[in-house]
Amino acid sequence: MEFTRPRGTRDFLFDEMRERKKCENTLREVFETYAYQEIKTPLFEDLSLFTTKSGDEIVDQLYNFKDKSDREIALRPEITAPVARLYINELQKTAKPIKLYYFGSCFRYERPQKGRFRQFWQFGCELIGAKSPEGEAEAIAMAEQSLERLGIDTAEIHINHLGIIRALFKHFNIETEIQEKVMTLIDKGNKELLENELSSGDLINDSNLANILINLVDLVGKDEIIAKVTDLVSEFEETNDALDEFKQLIDLLKSFKISNYTINMGIARGLDYYTGIVFEIYVPELGAQKQVAGGGSYNLVELFGGEKVESTGFAFGFDRLMHAIESKKSEKNNEKDKENIDNKESIVDVFVAPFSNDTREKSFEIGQILRNNGISTEIDLSRKKLKKLLNTANKLNAKFVILVGKNDLENDNVTIKDMSSGDQELVAIDGIIDYIIHS
């Protein structure tokens, strides 16, 4: 019987895992400089947690099942809802604002395609109980800094304030069901479809509102867009608060030294719990799957029966981030092939090579001394000949090879070979650590 991995999943080998770990650690460093702390939630939750948030129609996209106690369970399709549940269970009495971040895998039963898998990873954050728009501005700044640290310099940040459209719905007394249909259409990004649906009068029979929405979602640009939005909606008093908040956000982004943003009134996020500012981040080189992050402000805790508290959050699609990083790396490799070969990353710092069976036990002792001092070390475990040992060290791109010979050991010495220069030096065993660290 032949076993293969399930459709829509992947195996990650050594090189790819190193790159993923590097990306993960970079994101951790950035998030923690903004005082975020890590949490973990279960891989599976009660099915109702996700249907309450996204509706029963989401079930078709889930891996859900009944457990042995006949409870309806689902593998998490995202991590925002589990975080809201965690907050209600554990953190309601914690002083606010609360800053937390998470990294983990999610599962959706979707048709696998390029950039979209059934098991995927999210790296995201939640800021619970901060004032708006300060919280959104800081979150956007953190997302931008993360991308800069990862070397992704072509990302585009698109921002909107859904409070403006929702205020228009309120003024024109649009039913909730119709509101969500319109927001779903906007979120699809198909402006021709949206215009046809709104112009037909089937969804909204007020032509004034239909025309305003068609013109509004078409506005994309820099700060001048705010004036155009104001001209479109200023007669509707209900939009004033959202407009003022949007203007404050733009001013705050400048305080955070962020200039790489686009005001895009067509960003909707497609979920009814988003209440205010929303944003999406694109890397154009990724084509149809160019969105690498999305987020905004919402009140999900109240939906789950908790207190009314505003949250701001976003999540990176970790797999798409990796795709963007790989694209950049391929670009650089094409430009600097030789340099990249010369600068190949070391898998270990030191390779310990015993000359014979007589020196094998001492080799293990030396290897443990190195490891106990935080130096990554590989020791020959296959009893290879010297030539093959050096070939193995080269494949690992080890910085040093410690040659453990019987004659050297009689004087408590070993020979250390610098693999980049080819130089060899006799070093006392009790001086190995100092030699490796300072070479």
XYZ file of C-alpha atoms in Angstrom:
439
model
C 0.000 0.000 0.000
C 1.333 3.436 -0.957
C 0.755 6.320 1.423
C 0.717 9.925 0.208
C 0.007 13.161 2.035
C -3.629 14.366 2.022
C -4.679 16.693 -0.787
C -4.112 20.358 0.013
C -1.281 19.720 2.496
C 2.504 19.918 2.186
C 5.685 18.437 3.592
C 8.422 20.928 4.480
C 12.029 19.744 4.262
C 15.164 21.150 5.899
C 15.915 24.208 3.749
C 12.309 25.319 3.620
C 11.867 24.878 7.363
C 14.949 27.006 8.007
C 13.447 29.806 5.917
C 10.039 29.495 7.580
C 11.640 29.555 11.036
C 13.635 32.642 10.094
C 10.454 34.420 8.975
C 8.604 33.323 12.116
C 11.382 34.569 14.395
C 11.539 37.920 12.582
C 7.792 38.433 13.061
C 8.070 37.480 16.737
C 10.840 40.028 17.251
C 8.841 42.832 15.621
C 5.585 42.043 17.438
C 7.347 41.831 20.781
C 9.017 45.232 20.256
C 5.440 46.572 20.204
C 4.812 44.842 23.584
C 2.672 41.998 22.209
C 2.743 38.665 24.057
C 2.178 35.232 22.539
C -0.827 32.994 23.204
C -1.899 29.597 21.871
C -5.411 28.280 21.316
C -6.571 24.710 20.533
C -6.459 23.370 16.995
C -10.147 22.448 17.334
C -13.093 24.246 18.932
C -16.866 23.826 19.214
C -18.372 24.170 15.739
C -20.763 26.837 17.033
C -17.848 29.209 17.676
C -17.342 29.578 13.920
C -20.992 29.407 12.808
C -21.895 32.160 15.302
C -19.200 34.369 13.772
C -19.568 33.512 10.079
C -22.983 31.853 9.659
C -24.029 28.256 8.990
C -22.911 28.496 5.361
C -19.272 28.283 6.517
C -19.769 24.606 7.482
C -19.161 23.515 3.883
C -15.651 24.996 4.143
C -14.771 23.348 7.461
C -13.235 20.120 8.661
C -15.924 19.323 11.219
C -16.924 16.119 12.975
C -18.617 14.675 16.028
C -16.294 13.484 18.773
C -16.841 10.374 20.901
C -19.194 12.303 23.180
C -21.276 13.377 20.159
C -20.112 17.006 20.380
C -19.890 19.043 17.158
C -16.223 19.953 16.725
C -14.339 21.805 13.962
C -10.681 22.272 13.153
C -10.161 26.019 13.354
C -10.452 27.809 9.983
C -8.921 30.979 11.469
C -7.767 32.193 14.886
C -9.717 35.422 15.516
C -12.782 33.646 16.911
C -10.713 31.387 19.238
C -8.931 34.500 20.558
C -12.282 36.166 21.311
C -13.389 32.993 23.100
C -10.119 32.936 25.070
C -10.621 36.581 26.067
C -14.119 35.882 27.395
C -12.906 32.798 29.306
C -9.653 34.163 30.701
C -8.951 37.866 30.183
C -12.044 40.024 30.738
C -10.725 41.317 34.057
C -7.228 42.016 32.686
C -6.198 45.679 32.441
C -6.618 47.064 28.942
C -5.395 47.455 26.330
C -4.375 43.816 25.954
C -1.822 43.030 23.258
C -1.479 39.430 22.147
C -0.209 37.593 19.099
C -0.460 34.054 17.768
C 1.052 31.729 15.213
C -0.526 28.487 14.166
C -2.063 26.315 11.486
C -5.659 26.548 10.280
C -7.786 24.248 8.137
C -10.341 24.878 5.396
C -11.938 22.386 3.064
C -11.422 24.343 -0.162
C -10.282 23.443 -3.647
C -6.466 23.521 -3.477
C -4.835 25.946 -5.904
C -1.689 28.031 -6.154
C -1.214 29.931 -2.895
C -4.252 28.292 -1.268
C -4.061 25.096 0.796
C -6.322 23.099 3.082
C -3.800 23.399 5.895
C -2.224 26.843 6.135
C -0.620 29.070 8.743
C -1.552 32.463 10.183
C 0.629 34.868 12.135
C -1.565 37.556 13.625
C -2.392 39.773 16.552
C -5.246 41.248 18.555
C -5.275 44.595 20.338
C -8.216 44.513 22.741
C -9.571 47.640 24.410
C -7.414 50.326 22.776
C -8.848 53.650 21.641
C -9.489 54.195 17.968
C -7.820 55.265 15.704
C -4.576 55.057 17.693
C -4.830 51.275 17.870
C -5.346 50.889 14.132
C -2.436 53.209 13.322
C -0.056 51.247 15.540
C -1.252 47.923 14.092
C -0.669 49.163 10.546
C 2.781 50.440 11.574
C 3.639 47.033 13.026
C 2.507 45.270 9.853
C 4.589 47.598 7.678
C 7.682 47.197 9.871
C 7.295 43.411 9.747
C 7.319 43.467 5.944
C 10.352 45.772 5.889
C 12.263 43.407 8.202
C 11.382 40.487 5.931
C 12.778 42.353 2.924
C 9.383 42.674 1.187
C 9.655 46.205 -0.171
C 6.863 46.185 -2.770
C 3.907 45.716 -0.398
C 0.915 48.041 -0.725
C -1.297 48.916 2.267
C -4.919 49.696 1.331
C -7.143 51.321 3.978
C -10.862 52.069 4.287
C -13.357 52.997 7.008
C -16.488 50.857 6.856
C -18.234 53.206 9.279
C -18.894 55.547 6.352
C -20.851 52.976 4.334
C -22.619 51.641 7.419
C -23.667 55.201 8.320
C -25.184 55.561 4.838
C -27.077 52.307 5.350
C -28.388 53.693 8.625
C -29.516 56.968 7.046
C -31.391 55.152 4.276
C -32.823 52.497 6.659
C -31.324 49.564 4.763
C -32.153 46.173 6.257
C -29.265 44.177 7.747
C -29.652 41.338 5.252
C -29.414 43.746 2.298
C -26.437 45.516 3.913
C -24.481 42.293 4.067
C -25.299 41.383 0.481
C -24.010 44.773 -0.657
C -20.873 44.451 1.511
C -20.213 40.996 0.042
C -20.479 42.418 -3.459
C -18.067 45.229 -2.575
C -15.643 42.741 -1.035
C -15.527 40.690 -4.243
C -13.873 43.656 -5.931
C -15.864 43.225 -9.139
C -16.990 46.814 -9.712
C -18.917 45.995 -12.896
C -20.953 43.345 -11.068
C -21.552 45.735 -8.165
C -22.703 48.508 -10.492
C -25.061 46.167 -12.334
C -26.586 44.853 -9.106
C -27.037 48.300 -7.567
C -28.313 49.919 -10.765
C -30.932 47.224 -11.254
C -32.825 48.327 -8.154
C -33.256 44.740 -6.977
C -31.015 45.215 -3.948
C -31.451 48.924 -3.211
C -34.421 50.756 -4.653
C -33.129 54.208 -3.717
C -31.152 55.363 -6.774
C -29.468 58.158 -4.784
C -27.844 55.673 -2.371
C -26.997 53.303 -5.221
C -25.187 56.078 -7.114
C -23.335 57.213 -3.981
C -22.129 53.663 -3.287
C -21.037 53.111 -6.893
C -19.031 56.353 -6.861
C -17.719 55.813 -3.328
C -16.181 52.363 -3.806
C -14.472 53.590 -6.971
C -12.340 56.078 -5.008
C -8.722 54.926 -4.703
C -5.682 57.148 -4.106
C -3.748 59.144 -1.537
C -4.918 61.804 0.949
C -6.898 63.716 -1.666
C -9.464 60.888 -1.596
C -10.683 62.062 1.830
C -11.889 65.359 0.309
C -13.712 63.460 -2.456
C -15.369 61.162 0.077
C -16.422 64.198 2.109
C -17.996 65.802 -0.957
C -19.972 62.609 -1.624
C -21.375 62.035 1.876
C -21.163 65.338 3.786
C -24.934 65.932 3.573
C -25.499 62.804 5.683
C -24.782 63.708 9.300
C -24.477 60.036 10.307
C -21.156 59.787 8.419
C -19.432 62.598 10.346
C -17.927 60.488 13.148
C -16.468 57.902 10.785
C -15.060 60.597 8.495
C -13.426 62.391 11.423
C -11.934 59.121 12.661
C -10.606 58.336 9.183
C -8.924 61.753 8.985
C -7.359 61.210 12.427
C -5.994 57.847 11.288
C -4.314 59.401 8.240
C -2.687 62.042 10.472
C -1.532 59.349 12.929
C -0.006 57.268 10.150
C 2.252 60.218 9.410
C 3.273 60.298 13.099
C 4.233 56.619 12.757
C 6.293 57.577 9.661
C 4.054 55.563 7.335
C 3.669 56.977 3.855
C 3.199 53.762 1.881
C -0.584 53.579 2.100
C -3.502 53.895 -0.311
C -7.000 54.999 0.620
C -9.243 52.449 -1.061
C -12.962 52.852 -0.457
C -13.589 49.469 -2.067
C -12.010 47.467 0.793
C -14.840 45.741 2.695
C -13.360 42.574 4.319
C -16.703 40.818 3.704
C -17.583 40.109 7.340
C -20.374 41.890 9.175
C -18.562 42.225 12.497
C -16.038 44.755 11.128
C -17.177 48.118 12.453
C -14.603 50.722 11.486
C -11.196 50.979 9.887
C -10.158 48.011 7.747
C -7.013 47.356 5.749
C -5.492 44.812 3.403
C -1.875 44.399 2.317
C -0.931 43.262 -1.169
C 2.307 42.098 -2.788
C 1.602 42.655 -6.513
C 4.185 40.094 -7.706
C 2.050 37.281 -6.258
C -0.639 37.808 -8.880
C -4.144 36.550 -8.096
C -3.093 35.539 -4.558
C -1.444 38.900 -3.816
C -3.122 39.589 -0.466
C -0.696 38.723 2.357
C -2.542 40.320 5.291
C -5.898 41.749 6.274
C -7.503 43.190 9.368
C -9.311 46.041 11.009
C -11.495 46.926 13.990
C -14.450 44.906 15.202
C -16.508 43.928 18.217
C -16.473 40.155 18.089
C -16.418 39.651 21.873
C -19.924 41.057 22.255
C -21.185 38.712 19.499
C -20.028 35.789 21.671
C -21.826 37.066 24.753
C -19.011 39.057 26.341
C -18.731 42.752 27.142
C -18.752 45.401 24.455
C -15.072 45.998 23.767
C -13.487 47.080 20.524
C -10.657 45.018 19.114
C -8.201 45.699 16.335
C -6.406 42.822 14.703
C -4.811 41.518 11.587
C -3.233 38.318 10.381
C -0.502 37.567 7.885
C -1.096 34.641 5.592
C 2.208 33.039 6.535
C 2.409 30.841 3.433
C 1.919 33.823 1.140
C 4.566 35.731 3.050
C 6.936 32.862 2.363
C 5.981 32.946 -1.311
C 6.787 36.666 -1.403
C 10.132 36.102 0.334
C 11.011 33.278 -2.071
C 10.152 35.509 -5.054
C 12.499 38.200 -3.740
C 15.216 35.652 -3.080
C 14.945 34.223 -6.611
C 15.272 37.755 -7.978
C 18.451 38.333 -5.975
C 19.840 34.924 -6.890
C 19.491 35.741 -10.563
C 21.419 38.977 -10.005
C 24.126 37.578 -7.715
C 24.447 33.864 -8.363
C 28.094 33.534 -7.344
C 27.720 35.668 -4.243
C 24.812 33.557 -3.064
C 26.806 30.359 -3.561
C 29.726 31.792 -1.605
C 27.432 32.959 1.183
C 25.548 29.691 1.572
C 24.078 29.450 5.040
C 25.786 27.193 7.564
C 23.707 24.360 8.948
C 26.138 23.828 11.845
C 29.045 25.829 13.233
C 31.326 22.869 13.932
C 31.766 19.349 12.601
C 33.704 16.999 14.889
C 35.628 14.350 12.917
C 37.269 11.464 14.819
C 40.251 9.994 12.956
C 39.636 6.483 14.269
C 37.580 4.366 16.644
C 40.174 5.105 19.344
C 39.246 8.811 19.307
C 35.488 8.419 18.941
C 34.587 8.615 22.648
C 36.696 11.751 23.110
C 35.009 13.244 20.037
C 31.621 12.856 21.706
C 32.938 14.545 24.847
C 34.237 17.487 22.794
C 30.944 17.697 20.902
C 28.954 17.893 24.121
C 31.214 20.639 25.480
C 30.519 22.680 22.333
C 26.767 22.075 22.475
C 26.617 22.944 26.174
C 28.137 26.301 25.232
C 25.480 26.999 22.605
C 27.605 26.119 19.553
C 25.728 24.073 16.958
C 27.717 20.884 16.427
C 27.520 17.711 14.364
C 29.610 14.640 15.194
C 30.327 11.770 12.825
C 27.995 8.910 13.700
C 28.706 6.710 10.660
C 32.407 5.882 11.141
C 33.380 7.406 7.789
C 36.904 7.815 6.475
C 38.536 11.262 6.745
C 37.934 12.261 3.111
C 34.225 11.485 3.419
C 34.091 13.298 6.743
C 35.353 16.493 5.106
C 32.831 16.049 2.287
C 30.065 15.784 4.890
C 31.326 18.932 6.621
C 31.234 20.754 3.279
C 27.654 19.676 2.628
C 26.674 21.000 6.045
C 28.653 24.175 5.233
C 30.295 23.888 8.653
C 32.473 26.833 9.596
C 35.030 24.655 11.385
C 36.040 21.014 11.433
C 37.650 19.658 14.600
C 39.978 16.813 13.635
C 40.369 14.497 16.616
C 43.570 12.462 16.156
C 45.224 10.015 18.575
C 48.610 11.783 18.575
C 47.053 15.208 19.253
C 44.942 13.813 22.064
C 48.051 12.522 23.887
C 48.927 16.214 24.432
C 45.269 17.248 25.087
C 45.096 18.974 21.698
C 42.946 18.815 18.576
C 43.415 20.278 15.090
C 40.811 22.864 14.028
C 40.345 23.511 10.315
C 38.767 26.812 9.186
C 36.658 25.690 6.239
C 36.479 29.100 4.568
C 40.245 29.781 4.539
C 41.503 26.199 4.672
C 43.889 27.102 7.547
C 44.527 24.554 10.289
C 45.679 25.187 13.836
C 46.584 23.010 16.812
C 44.390 24.040 19.778
C 44.294 22.831 23.382
C 41.030 21.052 24.226
C 40.309 23.482 27.062
C 40.754 26.372 24.607
C 38.345 25.113 21.909
C 35.380 27.233 23.016
C 37.404 30.437 23.149
C 38.954 29.690 19.747
C 35.588 29.017 18.042
C 33.871 32.049 19.573
C 36.630 34.512 18.715
C 37.620 33.232 15.273
